[in-house]
């Protein structure tokens, strides 16, 4: 019997309406459009402004977009994973709420958190459930309301992040399409360089933690940049070598959107032309768990059955890795 492969069979997305431009950021912190554009590639990002709404608001809409486009009955979904660093609540899974709200009443659901690599790791998890033969439809959503954990007086972080959500459906494939190989890594010595200090079990919320701004993301950008450049490039290159793929065999590089310079360095290492590198960082900034599915949603119409996609991501923790996936449909 041939091996069951796990393919992406549909995609969806949601972006909040509000556009936070570099110009507006100039009114909040000491920065300028030229610096942000040249150092990061970002021109604008979306911000969820709806009061009392969290990550599930966007996850639900991305999932509904997918369901509507693909005509899938939510009752057929076996499992919902929400990859996120910004769950609605510290306890009570965002995925469970999302699954119920979209009518996936026969599914079980949970969140997956690996910072900016959450969606990449989620692809591995979703595909493994399909490959096991136990489940037929696994919905993987990457969603983050980064604006809920960003200090808009800190120019080192507020210029980078944005809000958004993307969703993909994994299903069994009989033609060998879908996930071909993965190489996932992590290294806890990176914890110090990109983190939220308080609000967890080490340092619960207190008047002091609030006063000290310890509930916001803190990043040592330069250090993270160095690790991201070398590790993303290393794993992408490894994926090619291990699968005997030449740069001509790559249809698309699908890199996490943290910084245009990191994306370009990764593309250079695997010798892939800019025309084959998915990029939307200029429009959305770094949406953490949503960058990879938002790329797929934005480029869906250019993708063809059999295309070789190399995903690469790097995030806090540190977490990073690469996945090789064959695209399974023409849209
Ligand atoms: O997705 C998860 C992983 N995260 C990442 O991959 C992010 C990795 N890091 C980065 O993308 C970059 O490090 C940043 C975009 C965060 C910063 O870029 P950089 O080129 O590393 O800048 P820097 O922190 O080394 O700062 C260079 C200069 C400094 O001034 P001096 O000391 O040279 O006078 C900063 O004070 O730029 C200054 N600066 C700014 N200037 C205008 C820092 N932030 C800003 C700003 N606007 N927003």
Tab-separated table of N, CA, C and O in Angstrom, residues 47-163:
chain	number	residue	atom	x	y	z
A	47	UNK	N	-4.175	46.329	12.011
A	47	UNK	CA	-4.402	46.285	13.457
A	47	UNK	C	-5.877	46.007	13.724
A	47	UNK	O	-6.752	46.659	13.141
A	48	UNK	N	-6.131	45.025	14.592
A	48	UNK	CA	-7.516	44.703	14.961
A	48	UNK	C	-7.998	45.706	16.008
A	48	UNK	O	-7.501	45.729	17.131
A	49	UNK	N	-8.957	46.540	15.602
A	49	UNK	CA	-9.419	47.611	16.494
A	49	UNK	C	-10.750	47.286	17.162
A	49	UNK	O	-11.181	48.028	18.051
A	50	UNK	N	-11.440	46.226	16.716
A	50	UNK	CA	-12.754	45.910	17.297
A	50	UNK	C	-12.614	45.731	18.809
A	50	UNK	O	-11.766	44.954	19.265
A	51	UNK	N	-13.436	46.434	19.592
A	51	UNK	CA	-13.293	46.319	21.049
A	51	UNK	C	-13.630	44.910	21.555
A	51	UNK	O	-14.520	44.254	21.006
A	52	UNK	N	-12.924	44.503	22.563
A	52	UNK	CA	-13.161	43.209	23.228
A	52	UNK	C	-13.093	42.012	22.277
A	52	UNK	O	-13.791	41.025	22.468
A	53	UNK	N	-12.277	42.121	21.232
A	53	UNK	CA	-12.107	40.977	20.331
A	53	UNK	C	-10.643	40.567	20.327
A	53	UNK	O	-9.765	41.425	20.318
A	54	UNK	N	-10.418	39.252	20.318
A	54	UNK	CA	-9.056	38.736	20.345
A	54	UNK	C	-8.726	37.968	19.078
A	54	UNK	O	-9.344	38.160	18.025
A	55	UNK	N	-7.746	37.077	19.226
A	55	UNK	CA	-7.240	36.313	18.085
A	55	UNK	C	-8.324	35.467	17.420
A	55	UNK	O	-8.347	35.312	16.196
A	56	UNK	N	-9.261	34.924	18.224
A	56	UNK	CA	-10.290	34.058	17.631
A	56	UNK	C	-11.158	34.817	16.630
A	56	UNK	O	-11.647	34.236	15.661
A	57	UNK	N	-11.340	36.107	16.844
A	57	UNK	CA	-12.129	36.932	15.912
A	57	UNK	C	-11.566	36.784	14.491
A	57	UNK	O	-12.305	36.622	13.518
A	58	UNK	N	-10.250	36.821	14.393
A	58	UNK	CA	-9.598	36.707	13.075
A	58	UNK	C	-9.510	35.248	12.622
A	58	UNK	O	-9.700	34.952	11.432
A	59	UNK	N	-9.238	34.341	13.566
A	59	UNK	CA	-9.135	32.913	13.220
A	59	UNK	C	-10.453	32.406	12.638
A	59	UNK	O	-10.473	31.671	11.641
A	60	UNK	N	-11.552	32.815	13.251
A	60	UNK	CA	-12.891	32.388	12.794
A	60	UNK	C	-13.133	32.885	11.372
A	60	UNK	O	-13.597	32.144	10.502
A	61	UNK	N	-12.782	34.131	11.125
A	61	UNK	CA	-13.024	34.703	9.792
A	61	UNK	C	-12.141	34.069	8.720
A	61	UNK	O	-12.579	33.864	7.588
A	62	UNK	N	-10.884	33.766	9.070
A	62	UNK	CA	-10.008	33.089	8.100
A	62	UNK	C	-10.557	31.695	7.789
A	62	UNK	O	-10.577	31.254	6.634
A	63	UNK	N	-11.015	30.998	8.833
A	63	UNK	CA	-11.566	29.647	8.636
A	63	UNK	C	-12.841	29.703	7.798
A	63	UNK	O	-13.038	28.879	6.890
A	64	UNK	N	-13.698	30.683	8.073
A	64	UNK	CA	-14.946	30.796	7.301
A	64	UNK	C	-14.658	31.128	5.837
A	64	UNK	O	-15.352	30.657	4.943
A	65	UNK	N	-13.633	31.931	5.606
A	65	UNK	CA	-13.231	32.249	4.222
A	65	UNK	C	-12.839	30.959	3.496
A	65	UNK	O	-13.262	30.709	2.364
A	66	UNK	N	-12.051	30.118	4.181
A	66	UNK	CA	-11.629	28.835	3.596
A	66	UNK	C	-12.834	27.938	3.319
A	66	UNK	O	-12.966	27.359	2.235
A	67	UNK	N	-13.732	27.842	4.299
A	67	UNK	CA	-14.888	26.939	4.161
A	67	UNK	C	-15.787	27.387	3.010
A	67	UNK	O	-16.261	26.572	2.212
A	68	UNK	N	-15.961	28.689	2.921
A	68	UNK	CA	-16.836	29.220	1.867
A	68	UNK	C	-16.222	28.989	0.485
A	68	UNK	O	-16.898	28.543	-0.446
A	69	UNK	N	-14.910	29.225	0.362
A	69	UNK	CA	-14.237	29.056	-0.932
A	69	UNK	C	-14.194	27.591	-1.369
A	69	UNK	O	-14.268	27.281	-2.556
A	70	UNK	N	-14.046	26.684	-0.406
A	70	UNK	CA	-13.823	25.278	-0.753
A	70	UNK	C	-15.086	24.440	-0.667
A	70	UNK	O	-15.074	23.262	-1.030
A	71	UNK	N	-16.175	25.049	-0.164
A	71	UNK	CA	-17.433	24.298	-0.033
A	71	UNK	C	-17.344	23.105	0.899
A	71	UNK	O	-18.039	22.101	0.713
A	72	UNK	N	-16.459	23.181	1.885
A	72	UNK	CA	-16.316	22.079	2.845
A	72	UNK	C	-17.353	22.271	3.953
A	72	UNK	O	-17.557	23.381	4.451
A	73	UNK	N	-18.008	21.184	4.329
A	73	UNK	CA	-18.969	21.212	5.437
A	73	UNK	C	-18.176	21.157	6.752
A	73	UNK	O	-17.414	20.209	6.980
A	74	UNK	N	-18.302	22.182	7.607
A	74	UNK	CA	-17.490	22.192	8.840
A	74	UNK	C	-17.693	20.949	9.708
A	74	UNK	O	-16.799	20.572	10.470
A	75	UNK	N	-18.828	20.294	9.564
A	75	UNK	CA	-19.083	19.090	10.379
A	75	UNK	C	-18.154	17.931	9.984
A	75	UNK	O	-17.982	16.968	10.722
A	76	UNK	N	-17.547	18.032	8.791
A	76	UNK	CA	-16.623	16.973	8.345
A	76	UNK	C	-15.215	17.153	8.912
A	76	UNK	O	-14.365	16.276	8.756
A	77	UNK	N	-14.963	18.319	9.518
A	77	UNK	CA	-13.600	18.572	10.037
A	77	UNK	C	-13.369	17.745	11.302
A	77	UNK	O	-14.205	17.725	12.208
A	78	UNK	N	-12.223	17.040	11.331
A	78	UNK	CA	-11.909	16.163	12.461
A	78	UNK	C	-11.158	16.895	13.571
A	78	UNK	O	-11.212	16.499	14.736
A	79	UNK	N	-10.428	17.927	13.169
A	79	UNK	CA	-9.505	18.542	14.129
A	79	UNK	C	-9.207	19.981	13.733
A	79	UNK	O	-9.074	20.274	12.538
A	80	UNK	N	-9.116	20.862	14.728
A	80	UNK	CA	-8.759	22.264	14.474
A	80	UNK	C	-7.562	22.619	15.359
A	80	UNK	O	-7.613	22.452	16.584
A	81	UNK	N	-6.504	23.088	14.707
A	81	UNK	CA	-5.333	23.568	15.460
A	81	UNK	C	-5.231	25.070	15.222
A	81	UNK	O	-5.262	25.513	14.064
A	82	UNK	N	-5.133	25.847	16.299
A	82	UNK	CA	-4.830	27.271	16.127
A	82	UNK	C	-3.394	27.496	16.596
A	82	UNK	O	-3.070	27.323	17.776
A	83	UNK	N	-2.542	27.833	15.641
A	83	UNK	CA	-1.158	28.195	15.941
A	83	UNK	C	-1.166	29.666	16.327
A	83	UNK	O	-1.597	30.507	15.528
A	84	UNK	N	-0.738	29.965	17.535
A	84	UNK	CA	-0.797	31.363	17.995
A	84	UNK	C	0.126	31.621	19.175
A	84	UNK	O	0.355	30.733	20.001
A	85	UNK	N	0.618	32.846	19.243
A	85	UNK	CA	1.378	33.296	20.411
A	85	UNK	C	0.525	34.233	21.253
A	85	UNK	O	0.957	34.704	22.305
A	86	UNK	N	-0.686	34.526	20.766
A	86	UNK	CA	-1.561	35.482	21.466
A	86	UNK	C	-2.967	34.885	21.616
A	86	UNK	O	-3.927	35.366	20.984
A	87	UNK	N	-3.101	33.825	22.408
A	87	UNK	CA	-4.424	33.220	22.583
A	87	UNK	C	-5.415	34.225	23.178
A	87	UNK	O	-5.007	35.185	23.835
A	88	UNK	N	-6.712	33.985	22.963
A	88	UNK	CA	-7.744	34.867	23.529
A	88	UNK	C	-7.576	35.007	25.041
A	88	UNK	O	-7.687	36.095	25.603
A	89	UNK	N	-7.354	33.858	25.703
A	89	UNK	CA	-7.275	33.781	27.167
A	89	UNK	C	-6.077	32.916	27.551
A	89	UNK	O	-5.733	31.989	26.805
A	90	UNK	N	-5.449	33.180	28.715
A	90	UNK	CA	-4.319	32.324	29.112
A	90	UNK	C	-4.740	30.864	29.275
A	90	UNK	O	-3.979	29.949	28.979
A	91	UNK	N	-5.965	30.635	29.776
A	91	UNK	CA	-6.483	29.271	29.890
A	91	UNK	C	-7.855	29.242	29.236
A	91	UNK	O	-8.665	30.149	29.454
A	92	UNK	N	-8.111	28.197	28.466
A	92	UNK	CA	-9.285	27.950	27.618
A	92	UNK	C	-8.858	28.241	26.178
A	92	UNK	O	-8.678	29.390	25.770
A	93	UNK	N	-8.647	27.149	25.457
A	93	UNK	CA	-8.020	27.204	24.133
A	93	UNK	C	-8.792	28.036	23.113
A	93	UNK	O	-10.012	27.923	22.986
A	94	UNK	N	-8.063	28.845	22.379
A	94	UNK	CA	-8.639	29.646	21.287
A	94	UNK	C	-9.175	28.731	20.188
A	94	UNK	O	-10.190	29.019	19.549
A	95	UNK	N	-8.503	27.612	19.961
A	95	UNK	CA	-8.916	26.675	18.906
A	95	UNK	C	-10.277	26.056	19.216
A	95	UNK	O	-11.102	25.858	18.314
A	96	UNK	N	-10.506	25.737	20.489
A	96	UNK	CA	-11.780	25.121	20.877
A	96	UNK	C	-12.935	26.080	20.581
A	96	UNK	O	-13.942	25.719	19.977
A	97	UNK	N	-12.762	27.338	20.982
A	97	UNK	CA	-13.788	28.351	20.737
A	97	UNK	C	-13.993	28.547	19.229
A	97	UNK	O	-15.126	28.598	18.734
A	98	UNK	N	-12.878	28.624	18.507
A	98	UNK	CA	-12.933	28.819	17.049
A	98	UNK	C	-13.693	27.673	16.384
A	98	UNK	O	-14.565	27.891	15.531
A	99	UNK	N	-13.367	26.441	16.761
A	99	UNK	CA	-14.012	25.259	16.158
A	99	UNK	C	-15.524	25.308	16.351
A	99	UNK	O	-16.306	25.072	15.419
A	100	UNK	N	-15.936	25.644	17.559
A	100	UNK	CA	-17.372	25.710	17.844
A	100	UNK	C	-18.037	26.816	17.016
A	100	UNK	O	-19.102	26.613	16.436
A	101	UNK	N	-17.383	27.970	16.955
A	101	UNK	CA	-17.967	29.122	16.239
A	101	UNK	C	-18.102	28.881	14.737
A	101	UNK	O	-18.973	29.444	14.095
A	102	UNK	N	-17.236	28.059	14.155
A	102	UNK	CA	-17.343	27.805	12.704
A	102	UNK	C	-18.224	26.588	12.416
A	102	UNK	O	-18.396	26.200	11.263
A	103	UNK	N	-18.743	25.960	13.458
A	103	UNK	CA	-19.635	24.818	13.262
A	103	UNK	C	-18.916	23.494	13.084
A	103	UNK	O	-19.500	22.522	12.585
A	104	UNK	N	-17.651	23.436	13.501
A	104	UNK	CA	-16.893	22.176	13.419
A	104	UNK	C	-17.217	21.338	14.659
A	104	UNK	O	-16.357	21.072	15.507
A	105	UNK	N	-18.465	20.918	14.742
A	105	UNK	CA	-18.968	20.315	15.973
A	105	UNK	C	-18.489	18.878	16.181
A	105	UNK	O	-18.670	18.317	17.255
A	106	UNK	N	-17.879	18.283	15.146
A	106	UNK	CA	-17.347	16.918	15.317
A	106	UNK	C	-15.834	16.905	15.498
A	106	UNK	O	-15.221	15.841	15.477
A	107	UNK	N	-15.268	18.091	15.652
A	107	UNK	CA	-13.802	18.177	15.753
A	107	UNK	C	-13.344	18.279	17.200
A	107	UNK	O	-14.101	18.701	18.067
A	108	UNK	N	-12.085	17.879	17.446
A	108	UNK	CA	-11.424	18.273	18.690
A	108	UNK	C	-10.398	19.333	18.318
A	108	UNK	O	-10.016	19.461	17.138
A	109	UNK	N	-9.999	20.138	19.298
A	109	UNK	CA	-9.195	21.312	18.949
A	109	UNK	C	-8.234	21.674	20.073
A	109	UNK	O	-8.513	21.434	21.245
A	110	UNK	N	-7.102	22.233	19.673
A	110	UNK	CA	-6.179	22.796	20.670
A	110	UNK	C	-5.251	23.829	20.030
A	110	UNK	O	-5.144	23.888	18.804
A	111	UNK	N	-4.599	24.620	20.888
A	111	UNK	CA	-3.653	25.642	20.415
A	111	UNK	C	-2.236	25.072	20.357
A	111	UNK	O	-1.901	24.142	21.103
A	112	UNK	N	-1.428	25.680	19.511
A	112	UNK	CA	-0.020	25.288	19.396
A	112	UNK	C	0.816	26.569	19.427
A	112	UNK	O	0.558	27.480	18.642
A	113	UNK	N	1.773	26.626	20.339
A	113	UNK	CA	2.534	27.857	20.521
A	113	UNK	C	4.031	27.604	20.389
A	113	UNK	O	4.625	26.952	21.238
A	114	UNK	N	4.601	28.132	19.327
A	114	UNK	CA	6.051	28.079	19.150
A	114	UNK	C	6.521	29.394	18.532
A	114	UNK	O	7.323	29.410	17.596
A	115	UNK	N	5.974	30.493	19.050
A	115	UNK	CA	6.294	31.851	18.556
A	115	UNK	C	6.147	31.902	17.032
A	115	UNK	O	5.180	31.376	16.500
A	116	UNK	N	7.112	32.504	16.358
A	116	UNK	CA	6.957	32.701	14.901
A	116	UNK	C	7.046	31.404	14.106
A	116	UNK	O	6.780	31.405	12.902
A	117	UNK	N	7.434	30.301	14.752
A	117	UNK	CA	7.453	29.008	14.057
A	117	UNK	C	6.174	28.212	14.311
A	117	UNK	O	6.074	27.046	13.894
A	118	UNK	N	5.195	28.805	14.988
A	118	UNK	CA	3.983	28.059	15.364
A	118	UNK	C	3.312	27.405	14.156
A	118	UNK	O	2.929	26.235	14.208
A	119	UNK	N	3.160	28.156	13.078
A	119	UNK	CA	2.453	27.591	11.927
A	119	UNK	C	3.281	26.484	11.270
A	119	UNK	O	2.733	25.452	10.874
A	120	UNK	N	4.579	26.687	11.176
A	120	UNK	CA	5.455	25.665	10.577
A	120	UNK	C	5.363	24.362	11.373
A	120	UNK	O	5.180	23.284	10.803
A	121	UNK	N	5.483	24.462	12.696
A	121	UNK	CA	5.353	23.275	13.547
A	121	UNK	C	3.939	22.684	13.378
A	121	UNK	O	3.754	21.474	13.375
A	122	UNK	N	2.944	23.572	13.266
A	122	UNK	CA	1.559	23.126	13.094
A	122	UNK	C	1.377	22.333	11.806
A	122	UNK	O	0.588	21.386	11.758
A	123	UNK	N	2.107	22.712	10.765
A	123	UNK	CA	2.036	21.955	9.504
A	123	UNK	C	2.500	20.519	9.734
A	123	UNK	O	1.906	19.567	9.213
A	124	UNK	N	3.573	20.388	10.512
A	124	UNK	CA	4.094	19.054	10.820
A	124	UNK	C	3.054	18.245	11.603
A	124	UNK	O	2.802	17.070	11.315
A	125	UNK	N	2.441	18.901	12.606
A	125	UNK	CA	1.444	18.218	13.450
A	125	UNK	C	0.227	17.811	12.620
A	125	UNK	O	-0.208	16.648	12.660
A	126	UNK	N	-0.300	18.758	11.854
A	126	UNK	CA	-1.498	18.484	11.047
A	126	UNK	C	-1.220	17.349	10.057
A	126	UNK	O	-2.016	16.414	9.918
A	127	UNK	N	-0.070	17.436	9.387
A	127	UNK	CA	0.261	16.415	8.384
A	127	UNK	C	0.433	15.040	9.041
A	127	UNK	O	0.005	14.020	8.481
A	128	UNK	N	1.026	15.013	10.228
A	128	UNK	CA	1.246	13.715	10.898
A	128	UNK	C	-0.077	13.045	11.247
A	128	UNK	O	-0.206	11.823	11.133
A	129	UNK	N	-1.066	13.833	11.683
A	129	UNK	CA	-2.384	13.256	11.990
A	129	UNK	C	-3.009	12.667	10.725
A	129	UNK	O	-3.623	11.604	10.767
A	130	UNK	N	-2.852	13.361	9.608
A	130	UNK	CA	-3.412	12.850	8.340
A	130	UNK	C	-2.664	11.581	7.926
A	130	UNK	O	-3.272	10.562	7.582
A	131	UNK	N	-1.317	11.643	7.975
A	131	UNK	CA	-0.505	10.492	7.540
A	131	UNK	C	-0.786	9.256	8.390
A	131	UNK	O	-0.661	8.127	7.921
A	132	UNK	N	-1.180	9.475	9.646
A	132	UNK	CA	-1.467	8.336	10.530
A	132	UNK	C	-2.695	7.560	10.051
A	132	UNK	O	-2.909	6.411	10.457
A	133	UNK	N	-3.514	8.209	9.237
A	133	UNK	CA	-4.731	7.573	8.735
A	133	UNK	C	-5.926	7.733	9.656
A	133	UNK	O	-7.039	7.344	9.317
A	134	UNK	N	-5.710	8.328	10.821
A	134	UNK	CA	-6.806	8.429	11.795
A	134	UNK	C	-7.786	9.548	11.458
A	134	UNK	O	-8.951	9.470	11.801
A	135	UNK	N	-7.300	10.613	10.820
A	135	UNK	CA	-8.169	11.767	10.526
A	135	UNK	C	-8.064	12.157	9.060
A	135	UNK	O	-7.021	11.991	8.428
A	136	UNK	N	-9.179	12.717	8.557
A	136	UNK	CA	-9.241	13.022	7.106
A	136	UNK	C	-9.209	14.534	6.808
A	136	UNK	O	-8.856	14.934	5.711
A	137	UNK	N	-9.636	15.320	7.773
A	137	UNK	CA	-9.641	16.775	7.536
A	137	UNK	C	-9.135	17.501	8.781
A	137	UNK	O	-9.807	17.519	9.816
A	138	UNK	N	-7.961	18.079	8.649
A	138	UNK	CA	-7.383	18.840	9.770
A	138	UNK	C	-7.244	20.298	9.339
A	138	UNK	O	-6.579	20.608	8.340
A	139	UNK	N	-7.914	21.176	10.089
A	139	UNK	CA	-7.870	22.613	9.793
A	139	UNK	C	-6.783	23.246	10.654
A	139	UNK	O	-6.835	23.156	11.887
A	140	UNK	N	-5.807	23.855	9.985
A	140	UNK	CA	-4.713	24.524	10.697
A	140	UNK	C	-4.826	26.028	10.448
A	140	UNK	O	-4.796	26.470	9.291
A	141	UNK	N	-4.965	26.772	11.536
A	141	UNK	CA	-5.101	28.230	11.436
A	141	UNK	C	-3.897	28.879	12.122
A	141	UNK	O	-3.515	28.455	13.219
A	142	UNK	N	-3.303	29.857	11.470
A	142	UNK	CA	-2.252	30.663	12.108
A	142	UNK	C	-2.828	32.041	12.345
A	142	UNK	O	-3.258	32.699	11.388
A	143	UNK	N	-2.898	32.481	13.590
A	143	UNK	CA	-3.558	33.764	13.878
A	143	UNK	C	-2.870	34.446	15.050
A	143	UNK	O	-2.544	33.792	16.046
A	144	UNK	N	-2.651	35.738	14.919
A	144	UNK	CA	-2.062	36.477	16.030
A	144	UNK	C	-2.537	37.923	16.066
A	144	UNK	O	-2.555	38.605	15.028
A	145	UNK	N	-2.917	38.339	17.267
A	145	UNK	CA	-3.211	39.753	17.501
A	145	UNK	C	-1.991	40.333	18.222
A	145	UNK	O	-1.976	40.505	19.449
A	146	UNK	N	-0.945	40.583	17.427
A	146	UNK	CA	0.313	41.055	18.013
A	146	UNK	C	0.156	42.411	18.691
A	146	UNK	O	0.864	42.716	19.657
A	147	UNK	N	-0.816	43.203	18.209
A	147	UNK	CA	-1.021	44.541	18.796
A	147	UNK	C	-1.413	44.448	20.274
A	147	UNK	O	-1.282	45.437	21.007
A	148	UNK	N	-1.865	43.265	20.720
A	148	UNK	CA	-2.264	43.124	22.127
A	148	UNK	C	-1.055	42.956	23.054
A	148	UNK	O	-1.190	43.046	24.272
A	149	UNK	N	0.134	42.698	22.478
A	149	UNK	CA	1.327	42.480	23.323
A	149	UNK	C	2.491	43.397	22.927
A	149	UNK	O	3.627	43.169	23.314
A	150	UNK	N	2.174	44.417	22.138
A	150	UNK	CA	3.221	45.338	21.677
A	150	UNK	C	3.095	46.676	22.405
A	150	UNK	O	1.995	47.198	22.603
A	151	UNK	N	4.255	47.204	22.777
A	151	UNK	CA	4.326	48.519	23.425
A	151	UNK	C	4.525	49.567	22.321
A	151	UNK	O	5.593	49.620	21.694
A	152	UNK	N	3.509	50.391	22.114
A	152	UNK	CA	3.593	51.378	21.030
A	152	UNK	C	4.389	52.628	21.413
A	152	UNK	O	4.277	53.660	20.767
A	153	UNK	N	5.225	52.473	22.480
A	153	UNK	CA	6.229	53.507	22.732
A	153	UNK	C	7.636	52.921	22.528
A	153	UNK	O	8.633	53.604	22.729
A	154	UNK	N	7.713	51.646	22.145
A	154	UNK	CA	9.003	50.976	21.943
A	154	UNK	C	9.268	50.831	20.444
A	154	UNK	O	8.714	49.951	19.782
A	155	UNK	N	10.140	51.666	19.910
A	155	UNK	CA	10.352	51.660	18.455
A	155	UNK	C	11.078	50.408	17.966
A	155	UNK	O	11.095	50.113	16.783
A	156	UNK	N	11.705	49.673	18.903
A	156	UNK	CA	12.405	48.453	18.500
A	156	UNK	C	11.431	47.342	18.110
A	156	UNK	O	11.804	46.412	17.402
A	157	UNK	N	10.191	47.412	18.601
A	157	UNK	CA	9.230	46.337	18.280
A	157	UNK	C	7.972	46.825	17.561
A	157	UNK	O	7.430	46.116	16.718
A	158	UNK	N	7.511	48.045	17.874
A	158	UNK	CA	6.183	48.435	17.363
A	158	UNK	C	6.144	48.632	15.857
A	158	UNK	O	5.078	48.580	15.247
A	159	UNK	N	7.309	48.833	15.256
A	159	UNK	CA	7.334	49.020	13.793
A	159	UNK	C	7.234	47.695	13.043
A	159	UNK	O	6.957	47.681	11.850
A	160	UNK	N	7.464	46.595	13.751
A	160	UNK	CA	7.609	45.305	13.065
A	160	UNK	C	6.292	44.541	12.930
A	160	UNK	O	5.997	43.986	11.871
A	161	UNK	N	5.508	44.506	14.017
A	161	UNK	CA	4.436	43.511	14.092
A	161	UNK	C	3.074	44.016	13.618
A	161	UNK	O	2.773	45.203	13.690
A	162	UNK	N	2.239	43.056	13.175
A	162	UNK	CA	0.877	43.356	12.757
A	162	UNK	C	-0.051	42.211	13.112
A	162	UNK	O	0.400	41.151	13.587
A	163	UNK	N	-1.336	42.408	12.880
A	163	UNK	CA	-2.355	41.404	13.209
A	163	UNK	C	-2.873	40.746	11.930
A	163	UNK	O	-2.962	41.393	10.883
